[in-house]
PDB file of C-alpha atoms in Angstrom:
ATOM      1  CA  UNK A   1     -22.892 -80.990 -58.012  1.00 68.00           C
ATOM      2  CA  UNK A   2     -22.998 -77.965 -55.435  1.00 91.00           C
ATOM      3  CA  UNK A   3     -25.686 -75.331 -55.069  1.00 96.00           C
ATOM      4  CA  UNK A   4     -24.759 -72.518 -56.689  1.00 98.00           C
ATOM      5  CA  UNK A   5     -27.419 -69.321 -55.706  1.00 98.00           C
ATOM      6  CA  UNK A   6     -26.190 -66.026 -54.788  1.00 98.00           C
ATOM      7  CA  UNK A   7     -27.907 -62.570 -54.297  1.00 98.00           C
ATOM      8  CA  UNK A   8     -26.880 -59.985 -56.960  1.00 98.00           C
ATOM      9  CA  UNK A   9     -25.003 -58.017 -54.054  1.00 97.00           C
ATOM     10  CA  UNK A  10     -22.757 -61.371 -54.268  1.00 98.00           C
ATOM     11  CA  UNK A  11     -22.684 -61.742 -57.754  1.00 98.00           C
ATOM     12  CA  UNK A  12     -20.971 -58.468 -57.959  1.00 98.00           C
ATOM     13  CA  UNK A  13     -18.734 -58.732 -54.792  1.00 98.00           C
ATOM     14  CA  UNK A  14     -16.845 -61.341 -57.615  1.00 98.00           C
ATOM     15  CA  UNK A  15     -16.199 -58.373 -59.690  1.00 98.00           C
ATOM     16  CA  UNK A  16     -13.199 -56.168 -60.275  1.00 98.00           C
ATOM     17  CA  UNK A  17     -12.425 -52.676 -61.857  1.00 98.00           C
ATOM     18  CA  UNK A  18     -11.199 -53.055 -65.230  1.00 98.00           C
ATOM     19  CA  UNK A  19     -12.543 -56.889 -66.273  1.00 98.00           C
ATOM     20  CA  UNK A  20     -13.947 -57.174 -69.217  1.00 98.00           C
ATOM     21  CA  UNK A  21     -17.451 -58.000 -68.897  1.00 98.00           C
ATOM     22  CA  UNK A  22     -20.121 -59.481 -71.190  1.00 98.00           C
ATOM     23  CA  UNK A  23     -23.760 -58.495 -70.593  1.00 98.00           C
ATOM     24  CA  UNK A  24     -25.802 -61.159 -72.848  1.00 98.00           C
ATOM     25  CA  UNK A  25     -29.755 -60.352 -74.198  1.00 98.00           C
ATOM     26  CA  UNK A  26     -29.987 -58.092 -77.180  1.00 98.00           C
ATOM     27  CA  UNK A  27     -30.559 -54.455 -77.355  1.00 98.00           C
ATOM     28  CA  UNK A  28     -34.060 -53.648 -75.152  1.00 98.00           C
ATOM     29  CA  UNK A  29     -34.476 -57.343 -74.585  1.00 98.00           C
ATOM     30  CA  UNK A  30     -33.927 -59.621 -72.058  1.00 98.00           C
ATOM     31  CA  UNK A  31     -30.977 -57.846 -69.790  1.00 98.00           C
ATOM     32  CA  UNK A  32     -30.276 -59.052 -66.676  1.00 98.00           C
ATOM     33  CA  UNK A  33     -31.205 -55.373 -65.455  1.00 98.00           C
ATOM     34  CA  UNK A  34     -30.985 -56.374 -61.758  1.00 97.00           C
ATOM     35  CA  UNK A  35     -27.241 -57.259 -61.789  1.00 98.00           C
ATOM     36  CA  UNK A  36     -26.530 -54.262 -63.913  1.00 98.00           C
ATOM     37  CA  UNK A  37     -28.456 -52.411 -60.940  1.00 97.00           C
ATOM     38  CA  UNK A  38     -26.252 -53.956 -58.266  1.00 97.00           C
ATOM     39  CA  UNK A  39     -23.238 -53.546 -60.592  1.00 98.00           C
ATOM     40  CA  UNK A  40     -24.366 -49.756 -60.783  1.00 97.00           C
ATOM     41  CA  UNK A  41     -24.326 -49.931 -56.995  1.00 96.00           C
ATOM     42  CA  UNK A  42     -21.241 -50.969 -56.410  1.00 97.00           C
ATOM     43  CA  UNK A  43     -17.325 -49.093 -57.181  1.00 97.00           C
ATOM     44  CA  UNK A  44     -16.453 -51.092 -59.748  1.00 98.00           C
ATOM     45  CA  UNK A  45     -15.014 -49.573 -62.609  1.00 98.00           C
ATOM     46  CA  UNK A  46     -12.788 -49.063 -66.029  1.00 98.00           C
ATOM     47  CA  UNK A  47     -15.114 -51.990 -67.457  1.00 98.00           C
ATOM     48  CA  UNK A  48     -14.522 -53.011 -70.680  1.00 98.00           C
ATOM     49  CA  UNK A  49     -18.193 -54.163 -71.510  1.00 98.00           C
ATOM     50  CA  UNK A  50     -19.148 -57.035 -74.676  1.00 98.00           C
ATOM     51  CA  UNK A  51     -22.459 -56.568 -75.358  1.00 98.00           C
ATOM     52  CA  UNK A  52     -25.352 -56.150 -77.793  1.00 98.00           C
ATOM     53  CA  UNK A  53     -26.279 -52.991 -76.844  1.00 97.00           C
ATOM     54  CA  UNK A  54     -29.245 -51.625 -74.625  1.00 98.00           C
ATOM     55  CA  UNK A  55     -29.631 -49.825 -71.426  1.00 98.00           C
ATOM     56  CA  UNK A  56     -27.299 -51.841 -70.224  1.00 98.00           C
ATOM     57  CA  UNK A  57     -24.581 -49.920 -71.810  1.00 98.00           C
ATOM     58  CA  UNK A  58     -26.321 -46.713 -71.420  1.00 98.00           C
ATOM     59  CA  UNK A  59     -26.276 -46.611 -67.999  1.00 98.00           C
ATOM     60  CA  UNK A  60     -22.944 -47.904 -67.505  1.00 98.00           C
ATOM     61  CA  UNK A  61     -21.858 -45.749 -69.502  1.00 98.00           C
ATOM     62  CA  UNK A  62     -23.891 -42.507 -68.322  1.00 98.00           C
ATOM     63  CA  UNK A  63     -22.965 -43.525 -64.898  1.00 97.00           C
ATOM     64  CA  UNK A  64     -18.804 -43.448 -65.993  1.00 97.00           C
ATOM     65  CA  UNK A  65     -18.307 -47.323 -65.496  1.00 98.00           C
ATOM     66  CA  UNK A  66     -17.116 -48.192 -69.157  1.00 98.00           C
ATOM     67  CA  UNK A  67     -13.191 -48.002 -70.658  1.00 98.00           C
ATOM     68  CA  UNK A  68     -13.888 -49.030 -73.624  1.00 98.00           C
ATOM     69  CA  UNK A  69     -17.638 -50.648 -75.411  1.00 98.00           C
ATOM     70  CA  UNK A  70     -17.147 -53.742 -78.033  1.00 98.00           C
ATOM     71  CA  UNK A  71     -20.576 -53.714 -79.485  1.00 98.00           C
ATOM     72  CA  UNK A  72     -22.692 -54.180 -82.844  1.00 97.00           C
ATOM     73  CA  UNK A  73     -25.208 -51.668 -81.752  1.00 97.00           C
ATOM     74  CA  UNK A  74     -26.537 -50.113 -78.486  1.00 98.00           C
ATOM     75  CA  UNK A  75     -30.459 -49.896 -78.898  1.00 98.00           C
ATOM     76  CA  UNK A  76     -33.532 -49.626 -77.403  1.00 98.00           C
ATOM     77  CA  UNK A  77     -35.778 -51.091 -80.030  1.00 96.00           C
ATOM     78  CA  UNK A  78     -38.797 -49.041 -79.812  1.00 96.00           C
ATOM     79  CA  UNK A  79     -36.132 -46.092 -79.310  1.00 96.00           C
ATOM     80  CA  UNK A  80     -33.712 -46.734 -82.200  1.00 94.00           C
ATOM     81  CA  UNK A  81     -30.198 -44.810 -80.741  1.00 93.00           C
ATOM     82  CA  UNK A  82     -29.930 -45.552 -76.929  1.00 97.00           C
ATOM     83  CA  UNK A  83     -29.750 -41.670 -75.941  1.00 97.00           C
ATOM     84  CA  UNK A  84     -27.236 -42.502 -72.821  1.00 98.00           C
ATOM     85  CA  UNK A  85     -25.413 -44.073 -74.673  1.00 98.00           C
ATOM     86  CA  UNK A  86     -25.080 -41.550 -76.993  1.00 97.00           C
ATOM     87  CA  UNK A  87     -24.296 -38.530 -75.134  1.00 97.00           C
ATOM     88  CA  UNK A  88     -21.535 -40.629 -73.282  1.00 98.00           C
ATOM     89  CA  UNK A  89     -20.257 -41.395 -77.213  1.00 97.00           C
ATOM     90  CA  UNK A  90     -20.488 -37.958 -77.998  1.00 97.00           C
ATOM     91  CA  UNK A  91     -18.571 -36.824 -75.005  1.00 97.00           C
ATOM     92  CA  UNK A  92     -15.777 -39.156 -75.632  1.00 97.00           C
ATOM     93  CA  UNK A  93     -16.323 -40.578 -72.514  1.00 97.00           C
ATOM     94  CA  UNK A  94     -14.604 -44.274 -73.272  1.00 98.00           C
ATOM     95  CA  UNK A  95     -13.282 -46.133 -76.506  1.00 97.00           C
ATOM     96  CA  UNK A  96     -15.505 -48.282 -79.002  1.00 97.00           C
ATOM     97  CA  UNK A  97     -14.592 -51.133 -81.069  1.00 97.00           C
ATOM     98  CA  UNK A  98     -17.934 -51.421 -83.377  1.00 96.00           C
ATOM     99  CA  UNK A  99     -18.201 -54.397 -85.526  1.00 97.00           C
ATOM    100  CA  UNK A 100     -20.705 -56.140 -87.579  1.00 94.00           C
ATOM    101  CA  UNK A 101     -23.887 -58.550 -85.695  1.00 95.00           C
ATOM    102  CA  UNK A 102     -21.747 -61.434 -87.016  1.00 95.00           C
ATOM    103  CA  UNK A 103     -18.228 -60.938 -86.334  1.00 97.00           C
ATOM    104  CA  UNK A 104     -19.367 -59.863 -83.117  1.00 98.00           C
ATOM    105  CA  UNK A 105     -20.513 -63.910 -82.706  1.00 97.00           C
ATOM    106  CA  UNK A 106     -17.532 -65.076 -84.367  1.00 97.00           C
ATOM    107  CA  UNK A 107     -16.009 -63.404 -81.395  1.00 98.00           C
ATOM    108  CA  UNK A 108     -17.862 -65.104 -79.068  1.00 98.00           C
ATOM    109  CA  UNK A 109     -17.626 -68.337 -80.862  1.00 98.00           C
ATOM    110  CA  UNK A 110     -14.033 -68.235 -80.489  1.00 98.00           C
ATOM    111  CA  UNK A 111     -13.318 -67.225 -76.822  1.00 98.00           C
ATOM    112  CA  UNK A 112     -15.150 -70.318 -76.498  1.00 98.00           C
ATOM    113  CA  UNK A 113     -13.205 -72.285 -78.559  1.00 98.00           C
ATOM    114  CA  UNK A 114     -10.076 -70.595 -77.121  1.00 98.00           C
ATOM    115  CA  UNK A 115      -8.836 -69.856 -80.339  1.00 98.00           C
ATOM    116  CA  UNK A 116      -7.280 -66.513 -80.869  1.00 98.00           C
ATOM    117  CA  UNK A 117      -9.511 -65.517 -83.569  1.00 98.00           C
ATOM    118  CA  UNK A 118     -11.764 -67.059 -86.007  1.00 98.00           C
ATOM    119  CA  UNK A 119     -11.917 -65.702 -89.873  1.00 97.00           C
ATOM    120  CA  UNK A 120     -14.795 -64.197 -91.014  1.00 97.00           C
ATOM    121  CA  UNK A 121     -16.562 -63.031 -94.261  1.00 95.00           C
ATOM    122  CA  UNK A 122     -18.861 -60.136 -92.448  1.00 93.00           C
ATOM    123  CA  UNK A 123     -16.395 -56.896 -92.209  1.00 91.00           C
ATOM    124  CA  UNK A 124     -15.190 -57.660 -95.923  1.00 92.00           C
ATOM    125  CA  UNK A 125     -15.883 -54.534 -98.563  1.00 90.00           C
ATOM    126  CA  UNK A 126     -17.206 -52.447 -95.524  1.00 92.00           C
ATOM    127  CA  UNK A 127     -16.188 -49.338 -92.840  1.00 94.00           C
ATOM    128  CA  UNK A 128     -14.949 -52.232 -90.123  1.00 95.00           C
ATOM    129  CA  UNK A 129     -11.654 -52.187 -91.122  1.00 94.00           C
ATOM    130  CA  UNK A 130     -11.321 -48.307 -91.381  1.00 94.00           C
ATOM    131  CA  UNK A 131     -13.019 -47.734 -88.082  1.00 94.00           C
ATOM    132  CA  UNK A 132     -11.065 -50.361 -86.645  1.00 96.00           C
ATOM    133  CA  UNK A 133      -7.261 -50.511 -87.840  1.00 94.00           C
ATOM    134  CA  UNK A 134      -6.395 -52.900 -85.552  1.00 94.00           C
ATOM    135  CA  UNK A 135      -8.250 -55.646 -87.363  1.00 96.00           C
ATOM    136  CA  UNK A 136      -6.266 -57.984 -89.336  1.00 96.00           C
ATOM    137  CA  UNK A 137      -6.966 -60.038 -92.698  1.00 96.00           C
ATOM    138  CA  UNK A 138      -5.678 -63.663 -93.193  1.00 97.00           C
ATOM    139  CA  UNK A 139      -5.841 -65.593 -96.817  1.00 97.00           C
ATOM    140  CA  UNK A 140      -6.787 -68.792 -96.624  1.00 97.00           C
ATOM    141  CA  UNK A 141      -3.223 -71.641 -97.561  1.00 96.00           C
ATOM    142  CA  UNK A 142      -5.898 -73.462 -99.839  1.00 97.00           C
ATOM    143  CA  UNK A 143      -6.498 -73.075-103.754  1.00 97.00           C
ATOM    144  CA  UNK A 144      -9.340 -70.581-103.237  1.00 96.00           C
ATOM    145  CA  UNK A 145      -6.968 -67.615-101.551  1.00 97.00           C
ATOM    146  CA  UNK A 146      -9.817 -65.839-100.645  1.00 97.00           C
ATOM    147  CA  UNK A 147      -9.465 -62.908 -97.737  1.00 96.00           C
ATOM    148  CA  UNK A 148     -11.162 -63.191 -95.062  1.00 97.00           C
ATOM    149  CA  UNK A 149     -11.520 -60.560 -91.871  1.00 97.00           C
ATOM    150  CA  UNK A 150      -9.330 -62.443 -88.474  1.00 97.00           C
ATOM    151  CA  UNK A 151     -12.280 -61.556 -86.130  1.00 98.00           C
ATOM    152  CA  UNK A 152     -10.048 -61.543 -82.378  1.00 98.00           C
ATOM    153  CA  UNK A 153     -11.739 -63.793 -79.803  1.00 98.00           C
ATOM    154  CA  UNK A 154     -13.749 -61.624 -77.441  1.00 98.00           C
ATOM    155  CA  UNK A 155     -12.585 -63.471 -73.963  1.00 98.00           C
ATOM    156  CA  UNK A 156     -14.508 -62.293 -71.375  1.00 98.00           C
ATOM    157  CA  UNK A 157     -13.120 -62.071 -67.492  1.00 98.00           C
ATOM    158  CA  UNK A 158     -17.302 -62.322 -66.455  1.00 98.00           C
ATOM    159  CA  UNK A 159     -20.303 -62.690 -67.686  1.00 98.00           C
ATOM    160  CA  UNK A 160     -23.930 -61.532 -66.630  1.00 98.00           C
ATOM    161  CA  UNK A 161     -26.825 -62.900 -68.173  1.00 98.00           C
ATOM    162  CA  UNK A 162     -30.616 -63.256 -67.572  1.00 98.00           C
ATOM    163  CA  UNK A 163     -33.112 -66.147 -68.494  1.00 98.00           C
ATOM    164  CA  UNK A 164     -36.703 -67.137 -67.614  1.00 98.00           C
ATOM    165  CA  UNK A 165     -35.935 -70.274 -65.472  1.00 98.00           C
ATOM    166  CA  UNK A 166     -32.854 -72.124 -63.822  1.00 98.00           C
ATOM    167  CA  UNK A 167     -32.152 -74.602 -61.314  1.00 97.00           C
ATOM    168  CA  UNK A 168     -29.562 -74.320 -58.304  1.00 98.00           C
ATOM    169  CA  UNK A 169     -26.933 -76.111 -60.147  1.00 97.00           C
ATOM    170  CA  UNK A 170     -26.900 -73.904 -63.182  1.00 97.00           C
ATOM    171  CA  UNK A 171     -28.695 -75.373 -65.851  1.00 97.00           C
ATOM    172  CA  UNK A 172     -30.497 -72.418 -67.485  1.00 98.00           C
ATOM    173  CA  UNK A 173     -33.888 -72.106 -69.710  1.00 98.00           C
ATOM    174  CA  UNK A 174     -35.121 -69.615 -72.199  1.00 97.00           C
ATOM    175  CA  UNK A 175     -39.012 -69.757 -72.969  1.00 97.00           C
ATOM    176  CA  UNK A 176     -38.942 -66.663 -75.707  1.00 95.00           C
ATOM    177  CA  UNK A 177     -38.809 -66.646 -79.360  1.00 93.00           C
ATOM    178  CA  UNK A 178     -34.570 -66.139 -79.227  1.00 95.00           C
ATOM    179  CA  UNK A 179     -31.544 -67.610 -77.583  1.00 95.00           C
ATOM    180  CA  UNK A 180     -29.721 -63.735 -78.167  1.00 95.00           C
ATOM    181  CA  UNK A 181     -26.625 -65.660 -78.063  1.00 96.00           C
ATOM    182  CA  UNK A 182     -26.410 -65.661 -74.001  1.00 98.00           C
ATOM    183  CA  UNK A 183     -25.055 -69.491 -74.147  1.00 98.00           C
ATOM    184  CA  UNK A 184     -21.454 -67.709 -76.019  1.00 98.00           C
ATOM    185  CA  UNK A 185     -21.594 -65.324 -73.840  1.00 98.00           C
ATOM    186  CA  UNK A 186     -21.437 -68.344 -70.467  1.00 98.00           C
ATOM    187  CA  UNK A 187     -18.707 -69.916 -72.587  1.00 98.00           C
ATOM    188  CA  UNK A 188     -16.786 -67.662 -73.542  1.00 98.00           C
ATOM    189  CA  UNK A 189     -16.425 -66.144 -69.846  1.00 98.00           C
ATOM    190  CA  UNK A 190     -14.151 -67.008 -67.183  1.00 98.00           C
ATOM    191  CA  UNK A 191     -17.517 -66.981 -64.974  1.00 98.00           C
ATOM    192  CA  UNK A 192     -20.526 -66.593 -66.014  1.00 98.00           C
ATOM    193  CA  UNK A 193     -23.487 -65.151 -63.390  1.00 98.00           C
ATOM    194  CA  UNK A 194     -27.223 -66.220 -64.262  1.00 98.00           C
ATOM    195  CA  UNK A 195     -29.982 -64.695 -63.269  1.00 98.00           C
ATOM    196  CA  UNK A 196     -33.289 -65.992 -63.635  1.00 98.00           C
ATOM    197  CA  UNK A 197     -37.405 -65.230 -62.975  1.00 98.00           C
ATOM    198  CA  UNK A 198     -37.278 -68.155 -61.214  1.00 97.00           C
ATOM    199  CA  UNK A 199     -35.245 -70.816 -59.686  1.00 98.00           C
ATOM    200  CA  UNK A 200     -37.551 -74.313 -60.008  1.00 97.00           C
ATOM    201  CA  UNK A 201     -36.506 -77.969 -59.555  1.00 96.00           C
ATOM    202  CA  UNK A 202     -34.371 -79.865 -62.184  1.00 95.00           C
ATOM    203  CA  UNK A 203     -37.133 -81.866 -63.389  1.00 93.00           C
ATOM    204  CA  UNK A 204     -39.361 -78.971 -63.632  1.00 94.00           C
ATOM    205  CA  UNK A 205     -37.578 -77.306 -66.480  1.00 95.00           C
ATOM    206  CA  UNK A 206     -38.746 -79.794 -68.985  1.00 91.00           C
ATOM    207  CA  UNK A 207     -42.186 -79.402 -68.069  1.00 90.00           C
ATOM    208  CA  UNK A 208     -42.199 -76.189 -69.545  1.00 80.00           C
ATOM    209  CA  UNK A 209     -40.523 -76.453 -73.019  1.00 90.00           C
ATOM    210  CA  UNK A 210     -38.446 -78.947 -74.863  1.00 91.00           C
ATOM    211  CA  UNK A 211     -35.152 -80.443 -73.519  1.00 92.00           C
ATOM    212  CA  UNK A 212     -33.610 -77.975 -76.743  1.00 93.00           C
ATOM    213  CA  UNK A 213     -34.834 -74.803 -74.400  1.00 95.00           C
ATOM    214  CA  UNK A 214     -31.964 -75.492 -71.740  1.00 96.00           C
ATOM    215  CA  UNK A 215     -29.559 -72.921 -73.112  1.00 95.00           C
ATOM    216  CA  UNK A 216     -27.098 -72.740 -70.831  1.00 97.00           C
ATOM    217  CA  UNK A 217     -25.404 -75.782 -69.305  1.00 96.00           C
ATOM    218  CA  UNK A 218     -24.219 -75.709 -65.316  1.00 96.00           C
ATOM    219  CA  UNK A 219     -20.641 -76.462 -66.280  1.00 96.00           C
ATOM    220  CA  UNK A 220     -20.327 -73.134 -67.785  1.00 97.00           C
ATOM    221  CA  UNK A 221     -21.679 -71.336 -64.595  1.00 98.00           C
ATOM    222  CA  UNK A 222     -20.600 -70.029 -61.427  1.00 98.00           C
ATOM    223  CA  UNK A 223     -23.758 -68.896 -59.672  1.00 98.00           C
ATOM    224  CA  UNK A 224     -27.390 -68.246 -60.623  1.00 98.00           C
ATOM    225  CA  UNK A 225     -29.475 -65.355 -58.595  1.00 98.00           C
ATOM    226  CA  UNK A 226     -33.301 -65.513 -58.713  1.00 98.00           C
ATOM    227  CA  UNK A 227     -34.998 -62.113 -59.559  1.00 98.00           C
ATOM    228  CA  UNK A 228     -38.161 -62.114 -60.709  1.00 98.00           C
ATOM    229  CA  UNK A 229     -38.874 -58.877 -63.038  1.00 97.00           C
ATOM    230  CA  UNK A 230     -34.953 -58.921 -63.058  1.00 98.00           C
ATOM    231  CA  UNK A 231     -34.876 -57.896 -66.801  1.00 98.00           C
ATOM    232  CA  UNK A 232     -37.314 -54.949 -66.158  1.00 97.00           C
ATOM    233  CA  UNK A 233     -37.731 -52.515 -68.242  1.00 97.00           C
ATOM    234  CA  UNK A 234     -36.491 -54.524 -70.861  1.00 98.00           C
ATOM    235  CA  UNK A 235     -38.788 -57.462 -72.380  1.00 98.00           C
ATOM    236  CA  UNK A 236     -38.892 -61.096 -70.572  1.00 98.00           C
ATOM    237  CA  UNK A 237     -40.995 -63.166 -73.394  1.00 97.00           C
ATOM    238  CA  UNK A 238     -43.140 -64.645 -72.128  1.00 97.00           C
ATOM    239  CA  UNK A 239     -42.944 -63.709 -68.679  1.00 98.00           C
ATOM    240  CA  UNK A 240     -43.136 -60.209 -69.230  1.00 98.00           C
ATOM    241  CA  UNK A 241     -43.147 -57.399 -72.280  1.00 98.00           C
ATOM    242  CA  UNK A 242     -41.165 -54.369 -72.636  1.00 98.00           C
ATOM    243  CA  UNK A 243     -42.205 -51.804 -70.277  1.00 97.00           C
ATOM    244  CA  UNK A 244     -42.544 -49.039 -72.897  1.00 97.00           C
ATOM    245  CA  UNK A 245     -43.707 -46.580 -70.602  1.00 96.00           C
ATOM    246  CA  UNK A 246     -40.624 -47.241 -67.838  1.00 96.00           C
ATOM    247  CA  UNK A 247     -38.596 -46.722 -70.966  1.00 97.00           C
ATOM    248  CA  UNK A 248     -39.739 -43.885 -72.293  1.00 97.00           C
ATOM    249  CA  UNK A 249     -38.950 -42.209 -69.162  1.00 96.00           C
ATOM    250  CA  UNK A 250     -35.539 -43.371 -69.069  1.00 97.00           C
ATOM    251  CA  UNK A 251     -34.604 -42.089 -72.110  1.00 97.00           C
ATOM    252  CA  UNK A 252     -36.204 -38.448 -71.541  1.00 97.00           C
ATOM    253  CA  UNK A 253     -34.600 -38.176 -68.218  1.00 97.00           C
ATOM    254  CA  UNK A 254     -31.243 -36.959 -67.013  1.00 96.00           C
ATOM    255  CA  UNK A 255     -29.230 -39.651 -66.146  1.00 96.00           C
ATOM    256  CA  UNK A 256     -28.156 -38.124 -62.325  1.00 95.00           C
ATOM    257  CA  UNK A 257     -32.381 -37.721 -61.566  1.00 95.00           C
ATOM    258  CA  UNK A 258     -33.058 -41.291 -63.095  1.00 95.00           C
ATOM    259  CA  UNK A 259     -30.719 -42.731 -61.321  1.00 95.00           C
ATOM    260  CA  UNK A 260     -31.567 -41.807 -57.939  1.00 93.00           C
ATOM    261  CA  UNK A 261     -34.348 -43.478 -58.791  1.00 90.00           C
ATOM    262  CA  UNK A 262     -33.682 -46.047 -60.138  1.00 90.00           C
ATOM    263  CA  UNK A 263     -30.950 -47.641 -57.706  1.00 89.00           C
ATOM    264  CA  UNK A 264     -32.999 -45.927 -54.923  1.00 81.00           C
ATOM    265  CA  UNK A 265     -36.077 -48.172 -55.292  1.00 63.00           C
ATOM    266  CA  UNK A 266     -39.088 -46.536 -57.843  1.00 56.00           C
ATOM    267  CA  UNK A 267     -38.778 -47.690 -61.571  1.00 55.00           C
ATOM    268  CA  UNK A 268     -37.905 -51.302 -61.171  1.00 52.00           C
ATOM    269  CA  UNK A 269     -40.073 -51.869 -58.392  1.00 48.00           C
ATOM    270  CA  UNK A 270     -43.232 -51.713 -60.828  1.00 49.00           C
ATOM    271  CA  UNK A 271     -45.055 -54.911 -61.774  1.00 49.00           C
ATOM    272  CA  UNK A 272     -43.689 -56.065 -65.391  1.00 55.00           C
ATOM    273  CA  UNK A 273     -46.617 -56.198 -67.305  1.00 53.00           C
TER     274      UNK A 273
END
């Protein structure tokens, strides 16, 4: 068992122009917003970003980063339609494979399982298949025949994700109300980058909460990064809530002027509260 820290400038020295990258947490919650920073600070590029949508994908995308977006959604919670987001959408700026909340885990589920695809009942009767012709339907061999949509395993080259505590080997803890599926998102990655609020001993992490709290398992990770406020301005639970105000300016500023802040220092150098 090696020690496997890294600073976020390391993290993303391991990444290349045109992976595809999934970014775990869901919508406003729970990003790992401090390797999206450094990511946003580096030249890589042409990313095709997994994700259930939040300012993650907004800036990404404002800031050019993204090829193509494989999402359910791209939120901010309190703000309903990520505005970034949207004016990158509108602009035509990359390519978007939306799908339902459940075929998107099906996706997951089977990059993990290294199956090519896993078939699903979500998609069935709805707009999937016509905004996504490349979707496929199998019938199942058995007496039932019933169609089913083949959701495509969503295999991921990398994959960034934040939680409240880890240890230096890679076990990783959530202390919130929800998993958001960041576990898939380790296991269905060819590396998968943790970063944390804080980095405590082994034995410390069932002191906290239940052995069932340990989400993610070091086997499935490459290196973990301790950055406390690291998911600011999105929500920590129950470290740290939603910064409301932090994201109401984002989304009423001009990407170019919020981002010279933002990677500059300012923003995410306020106390989460």
């Amino acid at each position: 068992m090696s020690d496997k820290t890294m600073t976020a400038g390391e993290v993303v020295s391991r990444l290349r122009s045109g992976m595809t990258l999934g970014i775990g947490g869901w919508g406003s919650r729970r990003k790992p917003m401090a390797l999206v920073r450094a990511l946003l600070r580096s030249d890589v590029t042409d990313l095709t970003i997994v994700s259930y949508g939040g300012p993650d994908v907004g800036m990404l995308a404002a800031a050019g980063r993204i090829r193509k977006l494989v999402a359910p959604f791209v939120t901010l919670d309190s703000i309903p339609l990520e505005p970034h987001y949207r004016a990158a959408r509108e602009a035509g700026a990359f390519a978007l494979m939306e799908i339902d909340e459940a075929m998107f885990m099906w996706g997951l589920r089977a990059a993990v399982h290294r199956l090519p695809f896993l078939p699903v009942r979500a998609g069935i009767g709805s707009d999937v298949m016509r905004v996504n012709p490349g979707l496929r339907t199998v019938t199942s061999p058995y007496e039932d025949r019933e169609t089913f949509v083949a959701m495509p395993a969503l295999a991921l080259d990398a994959a960034l994700v934040h939680l409240n505590r880890a240890d230096r080997l890679g076990n990783g803890q959530y202390l919130g109300p929800d998993p958001y599926f960041d576990d898939l998102f380790c296991e269905a990655a060819d590396a998968a980058y943790v970063s944390c609020e804080r980095i405590v001993d082994t034995a410390e992490l069932t002191k906290e909460a239940p052995p069932q709290s340990l989400l993610v398992q070091r086997h499935t990770v490459t290196g973990v990064v301790e950055a406390p406020g690291g998911a600011h301005f999105t929500s920590c639970a129950p470290d740290y809530g939603r910064d409301e105000a932090g994201q109401r300016e984002y989304a009423s500023t001009p990407w170019p002027e919020f981002a010279a802040r933002y990677l500059g220092g300012g923003l995410h150098d306020r106390d989460p509260e």
